[in-house]
Coordinates of C-alpha atoms and ligand atoms in Angstrom, one line a residue:
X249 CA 10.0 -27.6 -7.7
X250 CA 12.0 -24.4 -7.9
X251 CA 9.6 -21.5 -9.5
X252 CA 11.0 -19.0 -11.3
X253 CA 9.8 -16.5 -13.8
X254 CA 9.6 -17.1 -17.4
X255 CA 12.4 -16.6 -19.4
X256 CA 12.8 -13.5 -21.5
X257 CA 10.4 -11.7 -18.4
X258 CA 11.6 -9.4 -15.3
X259 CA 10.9 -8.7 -12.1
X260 CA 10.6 -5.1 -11.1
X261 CA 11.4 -4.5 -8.2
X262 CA 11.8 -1.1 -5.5
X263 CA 14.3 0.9 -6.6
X264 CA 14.5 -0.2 -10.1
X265 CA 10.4 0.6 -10.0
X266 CA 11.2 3.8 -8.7
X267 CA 13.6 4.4 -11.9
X268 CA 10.1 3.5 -13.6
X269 CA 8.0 5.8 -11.9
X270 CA 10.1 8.1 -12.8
X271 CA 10.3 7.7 -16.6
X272 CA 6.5 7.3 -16.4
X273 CA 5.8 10.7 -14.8
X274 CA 7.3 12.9 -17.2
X275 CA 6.5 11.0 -20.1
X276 CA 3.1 11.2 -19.2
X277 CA 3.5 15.5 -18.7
X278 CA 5.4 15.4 -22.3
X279 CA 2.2 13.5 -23.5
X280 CA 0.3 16.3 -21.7
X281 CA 1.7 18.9 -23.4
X282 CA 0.9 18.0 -26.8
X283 CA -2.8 17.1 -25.8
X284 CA -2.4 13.3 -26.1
X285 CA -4.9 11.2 -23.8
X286 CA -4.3 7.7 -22.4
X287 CA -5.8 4.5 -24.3
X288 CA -5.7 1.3 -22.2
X289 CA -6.6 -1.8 -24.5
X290 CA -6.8 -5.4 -23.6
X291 CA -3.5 -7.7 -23.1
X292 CA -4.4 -10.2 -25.3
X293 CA -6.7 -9.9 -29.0
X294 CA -7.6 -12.2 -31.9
X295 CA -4.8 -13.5 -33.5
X296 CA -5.7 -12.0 -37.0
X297 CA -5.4 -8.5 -35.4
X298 CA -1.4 -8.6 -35.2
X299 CA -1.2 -11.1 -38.5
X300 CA -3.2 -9.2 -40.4
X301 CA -2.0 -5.4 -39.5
X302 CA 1.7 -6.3 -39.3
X303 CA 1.7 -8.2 -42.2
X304 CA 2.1 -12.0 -42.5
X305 CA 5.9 -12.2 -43.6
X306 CA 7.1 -9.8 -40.6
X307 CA 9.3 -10.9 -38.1
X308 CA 6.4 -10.3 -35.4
X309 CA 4.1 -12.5 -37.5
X310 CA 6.7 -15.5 -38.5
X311 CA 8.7 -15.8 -35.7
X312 CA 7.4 -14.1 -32.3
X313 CA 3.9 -13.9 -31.8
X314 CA 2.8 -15.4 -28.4
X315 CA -0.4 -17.3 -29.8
X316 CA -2.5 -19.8 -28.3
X317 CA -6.4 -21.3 -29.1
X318 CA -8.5 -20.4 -25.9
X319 CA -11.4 -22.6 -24.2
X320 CA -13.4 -21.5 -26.9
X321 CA -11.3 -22.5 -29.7
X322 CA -10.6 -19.0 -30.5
X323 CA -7.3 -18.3 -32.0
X324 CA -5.4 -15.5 -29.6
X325 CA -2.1 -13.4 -29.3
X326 CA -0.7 -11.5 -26.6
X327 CA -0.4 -8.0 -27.7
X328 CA 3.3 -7.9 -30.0
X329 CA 2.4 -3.8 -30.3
X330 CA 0.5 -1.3 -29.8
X331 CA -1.2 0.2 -33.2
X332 CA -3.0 -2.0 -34.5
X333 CA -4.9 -2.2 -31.2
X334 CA -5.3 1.3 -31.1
X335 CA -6.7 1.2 -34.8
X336 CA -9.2 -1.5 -33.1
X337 CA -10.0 0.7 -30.7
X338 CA -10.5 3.5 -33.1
X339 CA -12.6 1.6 -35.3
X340 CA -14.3 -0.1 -32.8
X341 CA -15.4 2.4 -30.5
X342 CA -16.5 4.6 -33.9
X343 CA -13.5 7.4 -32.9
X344 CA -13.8 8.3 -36.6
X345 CA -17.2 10.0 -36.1
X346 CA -17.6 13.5 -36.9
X347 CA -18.0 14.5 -32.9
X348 CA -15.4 12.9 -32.1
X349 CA -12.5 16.1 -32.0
X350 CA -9.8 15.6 -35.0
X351 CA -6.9 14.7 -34.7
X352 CA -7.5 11.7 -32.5
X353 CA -4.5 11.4 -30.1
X354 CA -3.5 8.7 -27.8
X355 CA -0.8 7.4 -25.9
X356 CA -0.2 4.1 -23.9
X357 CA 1.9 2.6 -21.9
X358 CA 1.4 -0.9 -21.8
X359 CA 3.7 -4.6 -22.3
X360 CA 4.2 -6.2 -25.1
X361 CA 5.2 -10.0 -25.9
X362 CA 7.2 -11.4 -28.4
X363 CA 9.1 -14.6 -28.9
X364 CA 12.7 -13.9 -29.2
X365 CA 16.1 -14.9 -27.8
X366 CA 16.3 -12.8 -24.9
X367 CA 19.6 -11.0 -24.1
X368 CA 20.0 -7.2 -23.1
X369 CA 17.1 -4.9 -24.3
X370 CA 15.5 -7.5 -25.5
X371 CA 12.9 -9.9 -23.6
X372 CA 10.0 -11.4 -24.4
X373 CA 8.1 -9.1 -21.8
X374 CA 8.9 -5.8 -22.6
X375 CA 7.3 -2.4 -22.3
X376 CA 6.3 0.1 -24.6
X377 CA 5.2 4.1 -24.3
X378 CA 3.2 4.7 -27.6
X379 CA 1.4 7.5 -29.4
X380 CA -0.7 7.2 -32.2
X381 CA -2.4 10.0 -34.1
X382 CA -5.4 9.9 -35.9
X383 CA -8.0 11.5 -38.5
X384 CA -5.9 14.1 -39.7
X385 CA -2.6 14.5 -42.4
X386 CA 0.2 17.2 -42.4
X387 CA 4.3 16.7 -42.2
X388 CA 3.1 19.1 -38.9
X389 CA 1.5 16.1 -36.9
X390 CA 5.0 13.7 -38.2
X391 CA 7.4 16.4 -36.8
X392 CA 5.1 17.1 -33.7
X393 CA 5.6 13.3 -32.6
X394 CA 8.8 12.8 -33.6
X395 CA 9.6 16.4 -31.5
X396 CA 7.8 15.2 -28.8
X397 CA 9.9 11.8 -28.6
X398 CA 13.3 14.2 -28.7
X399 CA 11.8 16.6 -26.5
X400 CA 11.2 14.0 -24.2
X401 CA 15.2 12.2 -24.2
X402 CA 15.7 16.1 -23.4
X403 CA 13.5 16.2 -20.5
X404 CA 15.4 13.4 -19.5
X405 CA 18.8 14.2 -19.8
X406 CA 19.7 11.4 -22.1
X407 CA 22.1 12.3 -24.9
X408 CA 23.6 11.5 -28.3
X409 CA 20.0 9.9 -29.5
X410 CA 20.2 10.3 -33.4
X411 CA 17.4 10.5 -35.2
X412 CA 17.1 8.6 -38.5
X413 CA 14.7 9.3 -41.0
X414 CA 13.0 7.6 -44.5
X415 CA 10.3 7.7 -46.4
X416 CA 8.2 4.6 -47.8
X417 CA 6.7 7.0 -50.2
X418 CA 3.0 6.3 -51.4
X419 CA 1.5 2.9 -52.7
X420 CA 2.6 3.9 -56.2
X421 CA 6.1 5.0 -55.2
X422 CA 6.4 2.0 -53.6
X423 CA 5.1 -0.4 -56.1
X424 CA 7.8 1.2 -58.3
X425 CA 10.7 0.8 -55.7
X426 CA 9.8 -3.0 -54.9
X427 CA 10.0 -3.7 -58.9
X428 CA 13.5 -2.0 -58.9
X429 CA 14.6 -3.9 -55.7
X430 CA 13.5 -7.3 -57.0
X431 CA 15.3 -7.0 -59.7
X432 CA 18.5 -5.7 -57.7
X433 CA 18.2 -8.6 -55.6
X434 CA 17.3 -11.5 -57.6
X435 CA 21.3 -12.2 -59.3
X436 CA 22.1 -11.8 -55.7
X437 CA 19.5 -14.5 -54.4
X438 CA 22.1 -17.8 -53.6
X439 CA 23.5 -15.4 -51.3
X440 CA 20.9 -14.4 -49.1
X441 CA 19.6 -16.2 -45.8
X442 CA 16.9 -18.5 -45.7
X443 CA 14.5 -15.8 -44.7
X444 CA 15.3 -13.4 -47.0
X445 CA 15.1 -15.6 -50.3
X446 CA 11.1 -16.3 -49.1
X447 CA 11.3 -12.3 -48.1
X448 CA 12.5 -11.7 -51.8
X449 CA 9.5 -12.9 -53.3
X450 CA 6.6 -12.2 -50.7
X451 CA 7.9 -8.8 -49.4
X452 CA 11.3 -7.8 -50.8
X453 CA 11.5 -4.6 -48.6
X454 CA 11.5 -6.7 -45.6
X455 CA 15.3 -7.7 -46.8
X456 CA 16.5 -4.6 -46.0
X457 CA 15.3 -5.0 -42.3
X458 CA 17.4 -8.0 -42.5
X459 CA 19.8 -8.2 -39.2
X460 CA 21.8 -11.4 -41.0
X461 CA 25.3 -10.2 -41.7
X462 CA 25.0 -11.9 -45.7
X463 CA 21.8 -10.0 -45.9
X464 CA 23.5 -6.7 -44.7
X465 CA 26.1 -7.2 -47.5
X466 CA 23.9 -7.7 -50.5
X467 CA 21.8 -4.3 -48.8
X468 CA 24.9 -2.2 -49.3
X469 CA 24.3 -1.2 -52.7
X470 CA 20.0 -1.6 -52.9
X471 CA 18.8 1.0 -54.5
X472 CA 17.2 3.4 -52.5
X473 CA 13.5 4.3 -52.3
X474 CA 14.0 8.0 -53.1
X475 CA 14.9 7.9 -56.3
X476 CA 11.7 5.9 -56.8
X477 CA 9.5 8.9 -55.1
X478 CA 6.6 10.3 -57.1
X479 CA 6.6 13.8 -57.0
X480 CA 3.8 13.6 -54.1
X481 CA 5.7 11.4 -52.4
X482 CA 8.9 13.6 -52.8
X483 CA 7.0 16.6 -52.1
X484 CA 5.9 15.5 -48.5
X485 CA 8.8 14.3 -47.6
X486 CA 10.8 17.9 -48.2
X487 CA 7.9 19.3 -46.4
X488 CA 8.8 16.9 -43.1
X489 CA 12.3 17.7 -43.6
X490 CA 11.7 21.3 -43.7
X491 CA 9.8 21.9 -40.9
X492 CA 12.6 19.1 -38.6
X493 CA 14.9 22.1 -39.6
X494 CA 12.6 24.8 -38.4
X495 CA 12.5 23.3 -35.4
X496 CA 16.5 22.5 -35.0
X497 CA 15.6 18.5 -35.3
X498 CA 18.6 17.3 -36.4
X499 CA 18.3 13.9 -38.2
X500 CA 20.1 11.8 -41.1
X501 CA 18.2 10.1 -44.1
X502 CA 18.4 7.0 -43.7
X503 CA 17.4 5.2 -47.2
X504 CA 18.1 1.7 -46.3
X505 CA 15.4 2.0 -43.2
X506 CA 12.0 0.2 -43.9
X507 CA 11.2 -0.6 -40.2
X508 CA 9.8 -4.0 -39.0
X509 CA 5.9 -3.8 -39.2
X510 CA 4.4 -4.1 -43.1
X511 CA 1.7 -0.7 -42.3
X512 CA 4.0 2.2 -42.8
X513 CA 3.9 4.7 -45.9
X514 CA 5.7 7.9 -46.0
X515 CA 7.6 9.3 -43.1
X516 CA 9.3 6.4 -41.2
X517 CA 12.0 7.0 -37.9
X518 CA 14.0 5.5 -35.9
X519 CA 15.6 6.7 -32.4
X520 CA 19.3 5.5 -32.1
X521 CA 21.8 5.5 -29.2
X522 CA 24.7 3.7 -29.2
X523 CA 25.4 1.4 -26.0
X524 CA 28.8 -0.3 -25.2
X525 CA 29.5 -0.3 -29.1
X526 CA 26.5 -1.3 -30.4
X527 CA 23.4 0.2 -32.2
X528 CA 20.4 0.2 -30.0
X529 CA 16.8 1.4 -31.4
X530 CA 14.9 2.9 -28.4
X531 CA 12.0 4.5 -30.4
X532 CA 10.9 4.2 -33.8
X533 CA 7.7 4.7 -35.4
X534 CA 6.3 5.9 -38.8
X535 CA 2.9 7.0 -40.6
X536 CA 0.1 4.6 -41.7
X537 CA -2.7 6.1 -43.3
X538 CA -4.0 2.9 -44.9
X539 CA -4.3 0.7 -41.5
X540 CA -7.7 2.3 -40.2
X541 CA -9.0 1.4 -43.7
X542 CA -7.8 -1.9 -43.8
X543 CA -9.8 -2.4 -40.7
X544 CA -13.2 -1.4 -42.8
X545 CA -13.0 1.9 -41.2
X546 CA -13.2 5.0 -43.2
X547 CA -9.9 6.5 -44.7
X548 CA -7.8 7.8 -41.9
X549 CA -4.7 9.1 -42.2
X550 CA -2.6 8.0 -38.9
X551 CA 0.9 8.3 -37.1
X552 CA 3.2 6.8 -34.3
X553 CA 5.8 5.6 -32.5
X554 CA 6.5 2.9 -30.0
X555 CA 9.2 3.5 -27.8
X556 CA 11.0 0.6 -25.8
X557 CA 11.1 1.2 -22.0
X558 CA 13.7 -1.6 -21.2
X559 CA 16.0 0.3 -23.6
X560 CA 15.5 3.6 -22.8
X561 CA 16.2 2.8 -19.0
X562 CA 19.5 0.9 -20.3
X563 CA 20.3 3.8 -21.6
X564 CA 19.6 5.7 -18.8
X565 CA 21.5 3.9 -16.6
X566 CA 24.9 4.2 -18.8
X567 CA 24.5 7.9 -18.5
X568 CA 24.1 7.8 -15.0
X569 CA 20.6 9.8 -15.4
X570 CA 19.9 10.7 -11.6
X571 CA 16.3 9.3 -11.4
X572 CA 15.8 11.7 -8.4
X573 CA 14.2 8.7 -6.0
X574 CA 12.3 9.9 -3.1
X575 CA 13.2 7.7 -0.2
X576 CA 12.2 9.8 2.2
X577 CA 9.6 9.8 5.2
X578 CA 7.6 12.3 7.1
X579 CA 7.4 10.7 10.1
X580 CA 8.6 7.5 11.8
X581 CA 6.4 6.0 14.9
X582 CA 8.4 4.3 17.4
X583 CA 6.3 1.5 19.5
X584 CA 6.8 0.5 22.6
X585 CA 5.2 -2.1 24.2
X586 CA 1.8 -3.8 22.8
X587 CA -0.1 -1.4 24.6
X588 CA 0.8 1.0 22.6
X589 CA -0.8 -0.7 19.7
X590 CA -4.0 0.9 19.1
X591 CA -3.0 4.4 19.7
X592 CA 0.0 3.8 17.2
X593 CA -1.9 2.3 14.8
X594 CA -4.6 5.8 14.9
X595 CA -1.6 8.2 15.3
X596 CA -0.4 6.5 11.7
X597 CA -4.0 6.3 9.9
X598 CA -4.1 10.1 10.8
X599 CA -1.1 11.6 9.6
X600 CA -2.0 9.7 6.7
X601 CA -5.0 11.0 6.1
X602 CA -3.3 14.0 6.7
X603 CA -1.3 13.6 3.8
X604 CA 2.0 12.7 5.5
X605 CA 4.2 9.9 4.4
X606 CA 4.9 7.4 7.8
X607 CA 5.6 4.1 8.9
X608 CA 6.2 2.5 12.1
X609 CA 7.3 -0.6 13.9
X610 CA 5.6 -3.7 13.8
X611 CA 7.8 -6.1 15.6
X612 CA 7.9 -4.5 19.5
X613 CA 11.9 -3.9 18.3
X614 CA 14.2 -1.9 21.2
X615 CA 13.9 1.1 20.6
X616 CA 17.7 2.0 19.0
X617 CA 16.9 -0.9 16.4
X618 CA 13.7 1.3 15.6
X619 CA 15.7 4.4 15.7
X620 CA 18.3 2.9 13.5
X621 CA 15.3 2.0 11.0
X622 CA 13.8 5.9 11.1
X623 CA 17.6 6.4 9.7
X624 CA 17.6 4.2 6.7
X625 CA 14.0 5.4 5.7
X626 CA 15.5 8.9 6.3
X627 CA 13.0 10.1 8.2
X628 CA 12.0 13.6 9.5
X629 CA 10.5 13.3 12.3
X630 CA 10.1 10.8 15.1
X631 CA 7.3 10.2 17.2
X632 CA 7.9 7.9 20.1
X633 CA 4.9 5.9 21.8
X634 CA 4.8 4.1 24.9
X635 CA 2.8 2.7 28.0
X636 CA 3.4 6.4 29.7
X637 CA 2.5 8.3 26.5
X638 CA -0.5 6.9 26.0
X639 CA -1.9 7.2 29.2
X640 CA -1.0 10.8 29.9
X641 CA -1.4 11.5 25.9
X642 CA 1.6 13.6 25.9
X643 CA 4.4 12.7 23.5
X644 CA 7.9 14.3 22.5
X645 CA 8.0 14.8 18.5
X646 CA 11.8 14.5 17.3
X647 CA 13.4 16.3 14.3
X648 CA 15.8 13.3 13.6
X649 CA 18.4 15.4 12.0
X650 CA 18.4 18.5 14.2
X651 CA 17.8 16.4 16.9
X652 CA 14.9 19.4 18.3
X653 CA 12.1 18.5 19.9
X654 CA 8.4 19.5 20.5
X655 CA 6.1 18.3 22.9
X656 CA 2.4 17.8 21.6
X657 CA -0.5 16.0 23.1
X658 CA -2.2 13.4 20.8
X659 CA -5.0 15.4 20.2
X660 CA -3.3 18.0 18.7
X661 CA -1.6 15.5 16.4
X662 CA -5.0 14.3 15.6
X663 CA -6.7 17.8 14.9
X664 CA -3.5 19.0 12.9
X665 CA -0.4 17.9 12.7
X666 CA 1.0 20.8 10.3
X667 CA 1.8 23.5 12.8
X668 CA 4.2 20.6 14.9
X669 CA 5.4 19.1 11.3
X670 CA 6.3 22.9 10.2
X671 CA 7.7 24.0 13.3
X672 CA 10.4 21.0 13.3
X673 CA 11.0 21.1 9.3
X674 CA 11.4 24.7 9.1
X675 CA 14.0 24.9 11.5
X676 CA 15.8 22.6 9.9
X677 CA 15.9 24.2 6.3
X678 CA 18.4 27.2 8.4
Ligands
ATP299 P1 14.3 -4.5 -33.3 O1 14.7 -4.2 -34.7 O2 15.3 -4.1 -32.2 O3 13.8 -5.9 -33.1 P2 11.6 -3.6 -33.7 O4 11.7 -2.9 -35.0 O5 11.1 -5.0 -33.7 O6 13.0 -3.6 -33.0 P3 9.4 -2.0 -32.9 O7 8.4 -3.0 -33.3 O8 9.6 -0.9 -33.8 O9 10.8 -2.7 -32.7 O10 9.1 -1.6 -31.4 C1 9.4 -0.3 -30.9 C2 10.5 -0.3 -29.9 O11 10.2 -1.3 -28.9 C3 11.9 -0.7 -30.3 O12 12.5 0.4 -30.8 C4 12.5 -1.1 -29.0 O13 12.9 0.0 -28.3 C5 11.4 -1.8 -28.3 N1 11.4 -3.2 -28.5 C6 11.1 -4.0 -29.5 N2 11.2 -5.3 -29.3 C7 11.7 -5.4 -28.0 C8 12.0 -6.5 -27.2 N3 11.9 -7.8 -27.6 N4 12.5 -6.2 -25.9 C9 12.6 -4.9 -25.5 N5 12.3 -3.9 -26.2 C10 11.8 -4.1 -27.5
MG300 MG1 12.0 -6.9 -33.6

């Protein structure tokens, strides 16, 4: 039998997980900056979780969940996102209490599985870099995360991101809206897919999500949530545009934008690039202050974003972002002989523990094959070892560029090997 992955999964492998690492590192000093800490939460939760926060007629829920009955007859999905196990998490772990410092903020970085027909930036493993905000409510903590998101692309170098922004309004506002949209939508109901005639009735917002090109048609002329805004409603959302502005945020209102999870109320977002000619959402998010709630917590007012790594690194890529890959090496060990064996293998444990970056030879190579490899790691410095080293314990160490040399007894490299490393290095930075 032939094994092979899953489909709709991918391998990551060097290089590529370099471009990773990368991403990773300065997301993770962007979440620094704004005081967020890391939440880890488990892979896989009760079903119910994900049904119940992103509401039963969502896509997640209908079509892509990854759910399976355990040993124990327990009904189980892999994680589809990551808020509603963060509001778990909050819940559970009693982050609500009054020692506990307001707002609550957390970021993760963590996969996520749903069901759907694989193709570019879009797999069935995926990865996600989150926030989520808890315990307080201002337009401030909205614009802070969705600044944080665009002062991350920055950070990056990634360009022509647009930022598109709605608002869902409050329960009442939207109660209103969803009676106007019905009745908008039902003369129009023969010509609506499948999934949207069931949406029509159960959640008629949903349609608007709708990707199917007869859906988009009828969607053209909905009309729009914010002329259905109480003045509250209206009054919050000004206050999030105002304070984009103050910050030079450009965006564009976006009315036709309900986003794909049934929590959100208020400010929602998307992050959109284009790619080869087509519209690709790399981050989106939104607030939800009735989730934690819905959990039988206490009232919390909450916001976030998920943002797709897969995407973002397609993106990336097309801009030729310069992922600044360290493949280079402090010093490569040349072996010679199997005598040499155990004083290789100490010379390399102690320039490790030394803090230097080395590798060596393993397969008693000739030694231009093992020079050749010192090359491709583009190493430093070269130390050779052989029968004759070992016994008189001195050895030659080679700037492999400058091609200088400085002889050192094995002790010395042992006690410290700074002084030889800096002696070599520095003369090469002239
Ligand atoms: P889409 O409309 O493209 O299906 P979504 O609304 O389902 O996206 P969210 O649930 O908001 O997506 O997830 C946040 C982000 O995660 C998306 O903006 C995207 O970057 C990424 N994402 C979502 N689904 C996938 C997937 N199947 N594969 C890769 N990335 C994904
Ligand atoms: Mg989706």
């Amino acid at each position: 039998m032939k094994l092979q992955k899953p489909k709709g999964t991918a391998d990551i492998l060097p290089v590529e997980s370099a471009k990773w690492q990368y991403l990773e590192e300065i997301a993770r000093a962007v979440f620094k900056d704004y005081n967020y800490k890391e939440i880890r939460t488990p892979m896989f939760e009760s079903y119910e979780l994900f049904s119940r926060a992103t509401g039963e007629t969502s896509d997640i829920v209908t079509k892509e969940m990854y759910d399976f009955e355990d040993k124990g007859g327990r009904h189980i999905a892999l994680r589809p996102e990551g808020t509603a196990s963060a509001v778990r998490a909050y819940v559970e772990n009693k982050l609500y209490a009054p020692e506990v410092l307001k707002p609550v903020k957390l970021w993760y970085n963590e996969s996520m599985f749903r069901y759907e027909r694989p193709q570019s930036g879009r797999l069935r493993e995926f990865h996600q870099f989150g926030v989520e905000c808890l315990g307080v409510k201002n337009a401030a903590i909205d614009v802070e995360i969705i600044a944080m998101a665009d002062n991350y692309f920055r950070q990056l170098g990634i360009s022509g991101i647009s930022l598109h922004l709605n608002t869902l309004g409050d329960m009442s506002s939207r109660k209103a809206y969803r009676e106007a949209l019905i009745a908008y939508l039902t003369p129009f109901e023969s010509e609506l897919s499948e999934d949207s005639r069931r949406r029509l009735h159960e959640n008629p917002l949903r349609v608007l999500d709708s990707k199917e090109p007869e859906d988009i048609k009828v969607v053209e002329n909905a009309p729009s949530i914010l002329d259905y805004l109480n003045e509250a409603s209206q009054a919050y959302f000004e206050e999030v545009k105002t304070l984009l502005e103050a910050l030079g945020v450009e965006y564009t209102v976006d009315s036709n934008m309900v986003r794909g999870l049934d929590y959100y109320n208020d400010t929602i977002f998307e992050f959109v690039v284009k790619l080869d000619g087509k519209e690709l959402t790399v981050c989106g998010g939104g607030r939800y202050d009735g989730l934690v709630e819905y959990f039988d917590g206490p009232a919390t007012p909450a916001f976030g974003f998920g943002l797709g790594i897969e995407r973002l690194l397609l993106v990336a890529e097309a801009q030729e972002i310069n992922f600044m890959e360290d493949e280079t090496l402090d010093v490569y060990v040349a072996v010679m002989g199997n005598h040499a064996n155990v004083e290789a293998t100490k010379v390399v444990e102690s320039l490790r523990a030394q803090a230097f970056q080395v590798e060596r030879d393993f397969s008693n190579r000739k030694l231009p094959a093992q020079f050749k490899t010192a090359d491709k790691l583009n190493a430093e410095l070269i130390i050779t070892l052989g029968d004759n080293e070992v016994q008189t314990g001195n050895v030659t160490v080679k700037n492999n560029k400058t091609r200088k040399e400085v002889k050192a007894t094995l002790d010395e490299i042992y006690d410290s090997f700074s002084p030889i490393f800096e002696e070599l290095y520095v003369e090469e930075e002239f």
